[in-house]
Tab-separated table of C-alpha atoms and ligand atoms in Angstrom:
chain	number	residue	atom	x	y	z
A	1	MET	CA	-6.921	29.849	34.439
A	2	SER	CA	-5.078	27.328	33.064
A	3	SER	CA	-2.575	28.506	30.244
A	4	LYS	CA	-2.643	24.915	28.763
A	5	ASN	CA	-3.319	25.016	25.189
A	6	THR	CA	-6.815	23.149	25.550
A	7	GLY	CA	-8.496	24.472	22.298
A	8	ASN	CA	-11.125	26.035	24.554
A	9	GLN	CA	-9.502	29.478	24.797
A	10	THR	CA	-10.328	32.872	25.594
A	11	SER	CA	-9.137	35.923	23.608
A	12	GLN	CA	-6.036	36.297	26.326
A	13	THR	CA	-4.555	32.839	25.797
A	14	LYS	CA	-1.948	32.151	23.076
A	15	ILE	CA	-3.074	29.932	20.725
A	16	ASN	CA	-0.328	27.301	19.068
A	17	ALA	CA	-0.422	25.582	15.807
A	18	PRO	CA	-1.967	22.006	16.098
A	19	LYS	CA	0.586	19.170	17.094
A	20	GLY	CA	2.262	17.728	14.258
A	21	THR	CA	1.938	20.872	11.901
A	22	LYS	CA	4.396	23.569	11.349
A	23	ASP	CA	4.804	27.019	10.389
A	24	ILE	CA	7.633	27.607	7.719
A	25	PHE	CA	9.061	31.237	7.106
A	26	PHE	CA	12.302	32.807	6.400
A	27	PRO	CA	14.977	31.708	6.016
A	28	GLU	CA	13.451	28.035	5.750
A	29	VAL	CA	10.647	28.811	3.438
A	30	ASP	CA	13.683	29.868	0.831
A	31	LYS	CA	14.826	26.249	0.817
A	32	TRP	CA	11.149	25.201	0.265
A	33	GLN	CA	10.908	27.575	-2.698
A	34	TYR	CA	14.237	26.532	-4.201
A	35	VAL	CA	13.059	22.584	-3.724
A	36	GLU	CA	9.763	23.481	-5.673
A	37	ARG	CA	11.304	25.459	-8.164
A	38	GLU	CA	13.669	22.675	-9.154
A	39	ILE	CA	10.975	20.192	-9.210
A	40	ARG	CA	8.956	22.278	-11.937
A	41	GLU	CA	12.300	23.121	-14.030
A	42	PHE	CA	13.625	19.208	-13.620
A	43	PHE	CA	10.844	17.276	-14.377
A	44	SER	CA	9.514	19.416	-17.097
A	45	ARG	CA	12.299	17.871	-18.812
A	46	PHE	CA	10.396	14.515	-19.118
A	47	LEU	CA	7.001	16.232	-20.033
A	48	TYR	CA	5.811	16.072	-16.728
A	49	LYS	CA	2.651	18.774	-16.306
A	50	GLU	CA	1.823	19.866	-12.712
A	51	ILE	CA	-1.853	18.430	-11.409
A	52	ARG	CA	-3.243	20.086	-8.559
A	53	THR	CA	-6.160	17.997	-6.801
A	54	PRO	CA	-8.277	19.025	-3.592
A	55	ILE	CA	-6.875	18.126	-0.150
A	56	PHE	CA	-9.828	16.188	0.779
A	57	GLU	CA	-11.844	13.575	-1.130
A	58	HIS	CA	-14.481	11.205	-0.378
A	59	SER	CA	-13.214	8.573	2.379
A	60	GLU	CA	-13.981	6.045	-0.087
A	61	LEU	CA	-11.327	6.862	-2.730
A	62	PHE	CA	-8.669	5.658	-0.246
A	63	HIS	CA	-10.372	2.800	1.237
A	64	ARG	CA	-10.445	1.398	-2.281
A	65	GLY	CA	-7.013	3.035	-3.769
A	66	ILE	CA	-4.873	2.468	-0.824
A	67	GLY	CA	-6.178	-0.910	0.713
A	68	SER	CA	-7.948	-1.372	3.878
A	69	GLU	CA	-5.527	-3.403	5.268
A	70	THR	CA	-2.901	-0.646	5.090
A	71	GLU	CA	-1.538	1.005	8.283
A	72	VAL	CA	-2.269	4.330	6.769
A	73	VAL	CA	-6.201	3.613	6.056
A	74	GLN	CA	-5.964	1.642	9.684
A	75	LYS	CA	-4.943	4.012	11.642
A	76	GLU	CA	-3.631	7.263	10.300
A	77	MET	CA	-6.251	8.954	8.228
A	78	TYR	CA	-7.818	12.116	9.015
A	79	THR	CA	-11.626	10.913	8.275
A	80	PHE	CA	-14.553	13.215	9.447
A	81	THR	CA	-18.292	13.685	8.384
A	82	ASP	CA	-19.134	16.914	7.160
A	83	LYS	CA	-21.947	19.078	7.647
A	84	GLY	CA	-23.878	17.184	4.607
A	85	GLY	CA	-23.228	13.800	6.442
A	86	ARG	CA	-20.544	12.583	3.948
A	87	SER	CA	-17.551	10.974	5.124
A	88	VAL	CA	-14.415	12.843	3.865
A	89	THR	CA	-10.718	12.331	4.393
A	90	LEU	CA	-7.879	14.747	4.050
A	91	ARG	CA	-5.752	13.097	1.376
A	92	PRO	CA	-2.996	10.891	3.187
A	93	GLU	CA	-1.130	10.400	-0.320
A	94	ASN	CA	-1.917	11.664	-3.798
A	95	THR	CA	-1.950	8.946	-6.397
A	96	ALA	CA	-5.560	7.760	-5.659
A	97	SER	CA	-6.464	11.633	-6.071
A	98	VAL	CA	-4.521	11.625	-9.158
A	99	VAL	CA	-6.267	8.805	-10.393
A	100	ARG	CA	-9.581	10.082	-9.874
A	101	ALA	CA	-9.066	13.206	-11.316
A	102	ALA	CA	-7.769	11.423	-14.529
A	103	ILE	CA	-10.884	9.247	-14.472
A	104	GLU	CA	-13.187	11.964	-13.761
A	105	HIS	CA	-11.884	14.128	-16.612
A	106	ASN	CA	-11.435	11.563	-19.243
A	107	LEU	CA	-8.032	12.459	-19.390
A	108	PHE	CA	-7.169	8.919	-20.715
A	109	ASN	CA	-8.395	9.873	-23.867
A	110	THR	CA	-7.729	13.837	-24.336
A	111	LEU	CA	-4.235	14.227	-22.801
A	112	PHE	CA	-0.740	12.966	-24.089
A	113	PRO	CA	1.280	11.932	-22.539
A	114	LEU	CA	-0.301	11.367	-19.308
A	115	ARG	CA	2.705	12.537	-16.980
A	116	PHE	CA	1.839	14.397	-13.960
A	117	PHE	CA	3.746	15.993	-10.991
A	118	TYR	CA	2.555	17.610	-7.874
A	119	ILE	CA	3.579	19.175	-4.908
A	120	GLY	CA	1.354	19.797	-1.857
A	121	PRO	CA	0.279	18.653	1.749
A	122	MET	CA	-1.084	15.401	2.786
A	123	PHE	CA	-2.299	14.241	6.377
A	124	ARG	CA	-1.665	11.281	8.532
A	125	TYR	CA	-2.348	10.794	11.932
A	126	GLU	CA	1.271	10.043	13.155
A	127	LYS	CA	3.348	10.208	16.384
A	128	PRO	CA	5.207	13.604	15.101
A	129	GLN	CA	9.053	13.280	14.675
A	130	LYS	CA	12.016	14.847	13.016
A	131	GLY	CA	10.951	15.089	9.433
A	132	ARG	CA	7.654	13.380	10.059
A	133	GLN	CA	4.637	15.811	10.582
A	134	ARG	CA	0.772	15.006	10.634
A	135	GLN	CA	0.414	17.849	7.860
A	136	PHE	CA	3.514	17.006	5.696
A	137	HIS	CA	4.564	17.746	1.926
A	138	GLN	CA	4.842	15.518	-0.762
A	139	MET	CA	6.342	15.852	-4.294
A	140	GLY	CA	5.899	13.320	-6.789
A	141	ILE	CA	5.075	12.018	-10.322
A	142	GLU	CA	2.605	9.779	-11.963
A	143	VAL	CA	2.731	8.153	-15.637
A	144	PHE	CA	0.223	6.263	-17.239
A	145	GLY	CA	-0.547	4.026	-20.197
A	146	ASP	CA	3.112	2.780	-20.610
A	147	GLU	CA	3.744	-0.633	-19.374
A	148	SER	CA	7.388	-1.077	-20.641
A	149	PRO	CA	10.194	-1.484	-18.230
A	150	GLY	CA	11.916	1.428	-19.865
A	151	VAL	CA	9.473	3.626	-18.164
A	152	ASP	CA	10.114	2.120	-14.985
A	153	ALA	CA	13.822	2.931	-15.307
A	154	GLU	CA	13.125	6.534	-16.638
A	155	VAL	CA	11.067	7.145	-13.772
A	156	ILE	CA	13.584	5.992	-11.246
A	157	TYR	CA	16.464	7.578	-12.925
A	158	GLY	CA	14.455	10.829	-12.564
A	159	ALA	CA	13.668	10.174	-8.783
A	160	PHE	CA	17.316	9.167	-8.538
A	161	LYS	CA	19.127	12.210	-10.481
A	162	PHE	CA	16.762	14.903	-8.800
A	163	LEU	CA	17.560	14.272	-5.622
A	164	GLU	CA	21.716	13.792	-6.648
A	165	GLN	CA	21.112	17.509	-8.489
A	166	LEU	CA	19.738	19.002	-5.114
A	167	GLY	CA	23.254	17.982	-3.428
A	168	ILE	CA	21.853	15.102	-1.362
A	169	ARG	CA	24.608	12.687	-0.566
A	170	ASP	CA	25.229	8.782	0.004
A	171	ILE	CA	22.011	8.007	-1.858
A	172	ARG	CA	21.014	4.414	-2.373
A	173	LEU	CA	18.363	2.908	-4.824
A	174	LEU	CA	16.394	-0.249	-3.689
A	175	ILE	CA	14.370	-2.106	-5.964
A	176	ASN	CA	11.962	-5.048	-5.944
A	177	SER	CA	9.147	-6.619	-7.850
A	178	VAL	CA	6.026	-7.218	-5.834
A	179	GLY	CA	4.378	-9.551	-8.563
A	180	CYS	CA	1.215	-9.444	-10.418
A	181	GLY	CA	-2.418	-10.507	-9.743
A	182	GLU	CA	-1.386	-13.857	-11.394
A	183	CYS	CA	1.928	-14.347	-9.233
A	184	ARG	CA	1.002	-12.565	-5.759
A	185	PRO	CA	-1.624	-14.622	-4.711
A	186	GLY	CA	0.407	-17.987	-4.705
A	187	PHE	CA	3.063	-16.120	-2.932
A	188	VAL	CA	0.828	-14.614	-0.341
A	189	GLU	CA	-0.433	-18.267	0.642
A	190	LYS	CA	3.016	-19.467	0.921
A	191	LEU	CA	3.801	-16.612	3.059
A	192	ARG	CA	0.745	-16.981	5.085
A	193	ALA	CA	1.414	-20.694	5.800
A	194	ASP	CA	5.055	-19.705	6.825
A	195	ALA	CA	3.866	-17.005	8.946
A	196	GLU	CA	1.367	-19.076	10.487
A	197	LYS	CA	4.014	-21.511	11.628
A	198	HIS	CA	5.868	-18.564	13.347
A	199	ARG	CA	2.476	-17.239	14.597
A	200	ASP	CA	3.431	-16.921	18.498
A	201	SER	CA	6.967	-14.952	17.478
A	202	LEU	CA	4.884	-12.344	15.878
A	203	CYS	CA	3.273	-9.031	17.359
A	204	PRO	CA	-0.372	-9.044	17.961
A	205	ASP	CA	-1.000	-6.626	14.896
A	206	CYS	CA	1.021	-9.032	12.589
A	207	GLN	CA	-0.776	-12.232	14.082
A	208	ARG	CA	-4.100	-10.311	12.435
A	209	LYS	CA	-2.084	-9.499	9.325
A	210	ILE	CA	-1.558	-13.369	8.616
A	211	HIS	CA	-5.194	-13.669	7.832
A	212	THR	CA	-6.034	-10.317	6.226
A	213	ASN	CA	-2.699	-9.234	4.334
A	214	PRO	CA	0.367	-11.048	5.282
A	215	LEU	CA	2.653	-8.827	2.909
A	216	ARG	CA	1.649	-6.071	5.476
A	217	ILE	CA	4.189	-8.177	7.969
A	218	PHE	CA	7.155	-6.858	6.273
A	219	ASP	CA	6.076	-3.269	7.181
A	220	CYS	CA	6.140	-3.969	10.870
A	221	LYS	CA	8.656	-2.045	12.996
A	222	ASN	CA	8.818	-4.487	15.778
A	223	GLN	CA	12.151	-5.963	16.236
A	224	GLY	CA	10.919	-9.428	16.704
A	225	CYS	CA	8.425	-9.392	13.715
A	226	ILE	CA	11.576	-8.273	11.317
A	227	ALA	CA	13.513	-10.928	12.810
A	228	VAL	CA	11.034	-13.641	11.986
A	229	SER	CA	10.260	-12.222	8.548
A	230	GLU	CA	13.903	-12.166	7.533
A	231	ASN	CA	13.697	-16.118	6.821
A	232	PHE	CA	10.231	-15.548	5.123
A	233	PRO	CA	9.997	-16.756	1.245
A	234	LYS	CA	11.243	-14.287	-1.229
A	235	ILE	CA	8.740	-12.947	-3.584
A	236	THR	CA	11.142	-12.377	-6.362
A	237	ASP	CA	11.388	-16.268	-6.234
A	238	HIS	CA	7.922	-16.629	-6.888
A	239	LEU	CA	7.396	-14.150	-9.960
A	240	CYS	CA	5.326	-15.240	-13.006
A	241	GLY	CA	7.036	-15.290	-16.407
A	242	GLU	CA	5.830	-11.972	-17.059
A	243	CYS	CA	6.680	-10.230	-14.337
A	244	ASP	CA	10.141	-11.824	-14.142
A	245	THR	CA	10.733	-10.737	-17.754
A	246	HIS	CA	9.759	-7.406	-16.804
A	247	PHE	CA	11.773	-7.009	-13.927
A	248	ARG	CA	14.841	-7.993	-15.804
A	249	GLY	CA	14.024	-5.307	-18.296
A	250	VAL	CA	13.848	-2.770	-15.489
A	251	ARG	CA	17.277	-3.756	-14.391
A	252	GLU	CA	18.639	-3.857	-17.749
A	253	SER	CA	17.516	-0.315	-18.609
A	254	LEU	CA	18.577	1.115	-15.380
A	255	ASP	CA	22.338	-0.247	-16.259
A	256	LEU	CA	21.765	1.532	-19.473
A	257	LEU	CA	20.958	4.761	-17.549
A	258	ASP	CA	23.949	4.023	-15.159
A	259	VAL	CA	21.720	4.060	-12.117
A	260	GLU	CA	23.367	1.959	-9.497
A	261	TYR	CA	20.690	-0.289	-7.445
A	262	THR	CA	20.556	-2.771	-4.654
A	263	LEU	CA	17.945	-5.607	-4.934
A	264	ASN	CA	15.705	-5.854	-1.722
A	265	PRO	CA	12.903	-8.766	-1.871
A	266	ARG	CA	11.344	-7.578	1.681
A	267	MET	CA	10.424	-4.035	0.258
A	268	VAL	CA	6.596	-4.301	-0.342
A	269	ARG	CA	5.726	-0.554	0.117
A	270	GLY	CA	3.263	0.583	2.554
A	271	LEU	CA	0.162	0.703	0.141
A	272	ASP	CA	-1.749	-2.132	-1.515
A	273	TYR	CA	-1.853	-0.986	-5.045
A	274	TYR	CA	1.768	-1.653	-6.032
A	275	THR	CA	2.255	-4.294	-9.026
A	276	LYS	CA	5.683	-5.424	-10.376
A	277	THR	CA	8.292	-2.855	-9.911
A	278	ALA	CA	8.626	-1.144	-6.354
A	279	PHE	CA	11.665	1.105	-5.483
A	280	GLU	CA	12.656	3.306	-2.350
A	281	ILE	CA	15.769	5.984	-2.427
A	282	THR	CA	17.475	6.488	0.885
A	283	SER	CA	20.326	8.898	2.057
A	284	GLY	CA	22.565	7.835	4.630
A	285	GLN	CA	23.643	11.842	4.766
A	286	LEU	CA	22.403	12.052	8.557
A	287	GLY	CA	23.573	9.075	9.686
A	288	ALA	CA	21.209	6.051	9.245
A	289	GLN	CA	19.738	5.431	5.982
A	290	ASP	CA	16.649	7.414	5.784
A	291	SER	CA	13.734	6.887	3.247
A	292	VAL	CA	13.406	10.054	1.142
A	293	LEU	CA	11.415	8.813	-1.514
A	294	GLY	CA	9.376	5.635	-3.031
A	295	GLY	CA	6.984	4.467	-5.608
A	296	GLY	CA	6.141	1.631	-7.855
A	297	ARG	CA	4.045	0.302	-10.580
A	298	TYR	CA	0.229	0.181	-10.201
A	299	ASP	CA	-1.137	-1.515	-13.002
A	300	LYS	CA	-4.517	-2.339	-11.801
A	301	LEU	CA	-5.282	0.993	-9.615
A	302	VAL	CA	-7.015	2.921	-12.655
A	303	LYS	CA	-9.480	0.060	-13.147
A	304	ASP	CA	-10.119	-0.557	-9.267
A	305	LEU	CA	-10.896	3.068	-8.965
A	306	GLY	CA	-13.404	2.716	-11.887
A	307	GLY	CA	-11.377	3.700	-14.881
A	308	PRO	CA	-10.313	2.020	-17.961
A	309	ASP	CA	-7.722	-0.792	-17.806
A	310	ILE	CA	-4.720	1.521	-17.858
A	311	CYS	CA	-1.474	0.944	-16.219
A	312	GLY	CA	0.533	3.583	-14.181
A	313	ILE	CA	3.787	4.216	-12.379
A	314	GLY	CA	4.902	7.041	-9.987
A	315	PHE	CA	6.848	7.746	-6.890
A	316	ALA	CA	6.443	10.463	-3.890
A	317	GLY	CA	9.339	12.101	-1.928
A	318	GLY	CA	8.689	13.650	1.446
A	319	MET	CA	9.359	17.226	1.269
A	320	GLU	CA	10.260	17.230	4.949
A	321	ARG	CA	13.066	14.930	4.607
A	322	ILE	CA	14.368	16.292	1.251
A	323	ILE	CA	14.562	19.834	2.782
A	324	LEU	CA	16.253	18.184	5.768
A	325	HIS	CA	18.878	16.689	3.774
A	326	LEU	CA	19.925	19.929	1.802
A	327	ASP	CA	22.822	21.833	2.549
A	328	ALA	CA	22.904	25.065	4.787
A	329	SER	CA	23.965	26.700	1.496
A	330	ALA	CA	21.554	25.134	-1.003
A	331	SER	CA	18.674	27.433	-1.083
A	332	GLY	CA	19.418	28.963	-4.514
A	333	GLY	CA	18.135	32.317	-3.242
A	334	GLU	CA	18.827	35.451	-5.283
A	335	LYS	CA	21.556	37.556	-4.204
A	336	THR	CA	20.305	40.462	-2.036
A	337	VAL	CA	21.581	44.231	-2.324
A	338	LEU	CA	21.106	46.834	0.578
A	339	VAL	CA	21.091	50.262	-0.993
A	340	ALA	CA	22.270	52.315	2.054
A	341	TYR	CA	22.719	56.277	2.121
A	342	GLN	CA	24.873	58.633	4.570
A	343	ASP	CA	22.162	61.174	5.122
A	344	ILE	CA	18.688	61.702	4.879
A	345	SER	CA	19.035	64.143	2.084
A	346	PHE	CA	20.327	61.385	-0.248
A	347	GLU	CA	17.397	59.256	0.226
A	348	LYS	CA	15.830	60.341	-3.105
A	349	GLU	CA	18.978	59.050	-4.747
A	350	ALA	CA	18.906	55.850	-2.825
A	351	VAL	CA	15.413	55.238	-3.684
A	352	LYS	CA	16.057	55.786	-7.777
A	353	LEU	CA	19.104	53.216	-7.332
A	354	ALA	CA	16.936	50.663	-5.985
A	355	LYS	CA	13.908	51.224	-8.289
A	356	THR	CA	16.691	50.670	-11.090
A	357	LEU	CA	17.573	47.366	-9.404
A	358	TRP	CA	14.101	46.305	-8.827
A	359	GLU	CA	13.226	46.903	-12.552
A	360	LYS	CA	16.412	44.650	-13.671
A	361	GLY	CA	15.028	41.838	-11.669
A	362	ILE	CA	17.642	42.408	-8.779
A	363	THR	CA	16.396	41.946	-5.066
A	364	ALA	CA	17.181	45.353	-3.336
A	365	TYR	CA	16.497	46.564	0.252
A	366	ILE	CA	16.444	50.058	1.798
A	367	ASN	CA	16.403	50.447	5.283
A	368	TYR	CA	14.351	53.779	5.663
A	369	ASP	CA	14.308	54.203	9.318
A	370	SER	CA	17.984	54.030	10.266
A	371	LYS	CA	19.732	57.116	10.252
A	372	ASN	CA	23.018	56.112	10.526
A	373	MET	CA	25.288	54.092	8.015
A	374	LYS	CA	26.440	51.516	11.045
A	375	LYS	CA	22.670	50.658	11.759
A	376	GLN	CA	21.856	50.020	7.997
A	377	PHE	CA	25.026	47.770	7.621
A	378	LYS	CA	23.586	45.829	10.661
A	379	ARG	CA	20.334	45.472	8.903
A	380	GLY	CA	22.048	44.568	5.834
A	381	ASP	CA	23.505	41.622	7.691
A	382	ARG	CA	20.461	40.598	8.681
A	383	ILE	CA	18.649	40.400	5.530
A	384	GLY	CA	21.880	38.300	4.378
A	385	ALA	CA	22.920	41.153	1.632
A	386	ALA	CA	25.263	39.870	-0.457
A	387	TYR	CA	26.269	43.717	-1.238
A	388	THR	CA	25.903	47.025	-0.039
A	389	PHE	CA	25.575	49.894	-2.391
A	390	ILE	CA	26.910	53.006	-0.522
A	391	LEU	CA	25.601	56.643	-1.164
A	392	GLY	CA	27.569	58.619	0.717
A	393	GLU	CA	28.840	62.568	0.301
A	394	GLU	CA	31.703	61.910	-1.738
A	395	GLU	CA	29.502	59.218	-4.059
A	396	ILE	CA	26.838	62.007	-4.584
A	397	ARG	CA	29.446	64.701	-5.412
A	398	ASN	CA	31.249	62.642	-7.819
A	399	ASN	CA	28.264	60.795	-9.080
A	400	THR	CA	29.772	57.413	-8.436
A	401	LEU	CA	28.654	54.392	-6.159
A	402	SER	CA	30.586	52.500	-3.521
A	403	ILE	CA	29.947	48.837	-3.616
A	404	LYS	CA	30.909	46.612	-0.206
A	405	THR	CA	30.932	42.920	-0.720
A	406	MET	CA	29.747	41.676	2.529
A	407	GLU	CA	31.507	38.411	2.730
A	408	THR	CA	35.132	39.692	2.239
A	409	ARG	CA	34.393	43.406	3.644
A	410	GLU	CA	36.209	44.623	0.024
A	411	GLN	CA	34.892	47.882	-1.389
A	412	VAL	CA	35.248	48.955	-4.740
A	413	ASN	CA	33.831	52.683	-6.135
A	414	ILE	CA	32.428	52.759	-9.804
A	415	LYS	CA	31.057	55.318	-12.099
A	416	LYS	CA	27.331	55.099	-12.460
A	417	GLU	CA	27.443	54.278	-16.038
A	418	GLU	CA	29.756	51.195	-14.925
A	419	LEU	CA	26.759	49.775	-13.044
A	420	ASP	CA	25.355	47.857	-15.861
A	421	GLN	CA	28.724	46.058	-16.692
A	422	TRP	CA	29.085	45.735	-12.612
A	423	LEU	CA	25.832	43.910	-12.311
A	424	LYS	CA	26.496	41.601	-15.328
A	425	THR	CA	29.352	40.503	-13.613
A	426	ASN	CA	28.528	39.989	-10.251
A	427	MET	CA	24.479	39.424	-10.169
A	428	TYR	CA	23.423	37.417	-12.985
A	429	ARG	CA	24.065	33.631	-13.018
B	1	ZN	ZN1	3.305	-11.900	-12.074
B	2	ZN	ZN1	4.367	-7.149	13.964
């Protein structure tokens, strides 16, 4: 019998996780929880409230929301027919779902302000690589109902500062305006005419896009296509008065908030729904500039999905990418205490001490089955204990406690009644 993971296994064969998915556990999971906590804490400052939408939706939502010509919809969606004969899709991104939910529950008329954040898994059938999974995770925010450029700048500022606060280095912000229903069609025609002239230098995919959606040629990763499109017309040279004024306003507000940016007229983003402001944040921390987060304004999406004529803006960041950029020390995890005892007869004292710590909100661990101190210390290293509280014969006799700082191996002896003071100095942030 073959041991290959065919999906057609007997109970004896090992079953692995599907390609492009990943199990997340200690110690990496500490980083996930750290970033998730930071998201909740940071974005609540701007009045964002969490929204949780289903991980699958009617396929039509993404066809209409993201655009039928996008790479995502054409090649990457996990679409299947359920037992009731409906076409459903595992969400490849979350903006369409948030908009769908807001329309469905009439949130535009009942909630204020309309500011959401989300964290969760998304699904795209792509070639798995470092930081890119088929089940990947995004964090993001959406704001509805404000078309002023100040909101765009505030959203971008939030994204930028959030990554900075996580300690991600060499962060760069790229911005562009992708125009609106007034000015973009004219630009697309100019682009189409230019692309047509260079048809033979484009890949077959881009040759097809000349007719369907020439803007998407800018997404192509083919070196030949990148070189050719370098000389295509720039959308920022063809903005209508309104888009031009809006884009200038965004830049002025970014200056006011001390956010540095680079203009990139080629950046059109991979989804069709963007209007006016589009932006992307990259980090050069791991070598090449990696895209960590991206977003933009989508003033027609709500209406296109059957809702009122209300504008929106938001972004999504890749959790895997963000976590890849975190420093090894950046888990924000709590300090852990190992409670060690020299003799089995001290176990009760050790349990009482651990109980005191737990009730004070401190992470504490007792290794019950290790009979000697050396073994307990070893376990302490494995759980990454910051301190070991030692109950030896002397400590029990004198009603004291020895505390060893694991990193420096320094040890102090304190009276039991001094414990509170010691904890205040050493354990609380
Ligand atoms: Zn315009
Ligand atoms: Zn191409």
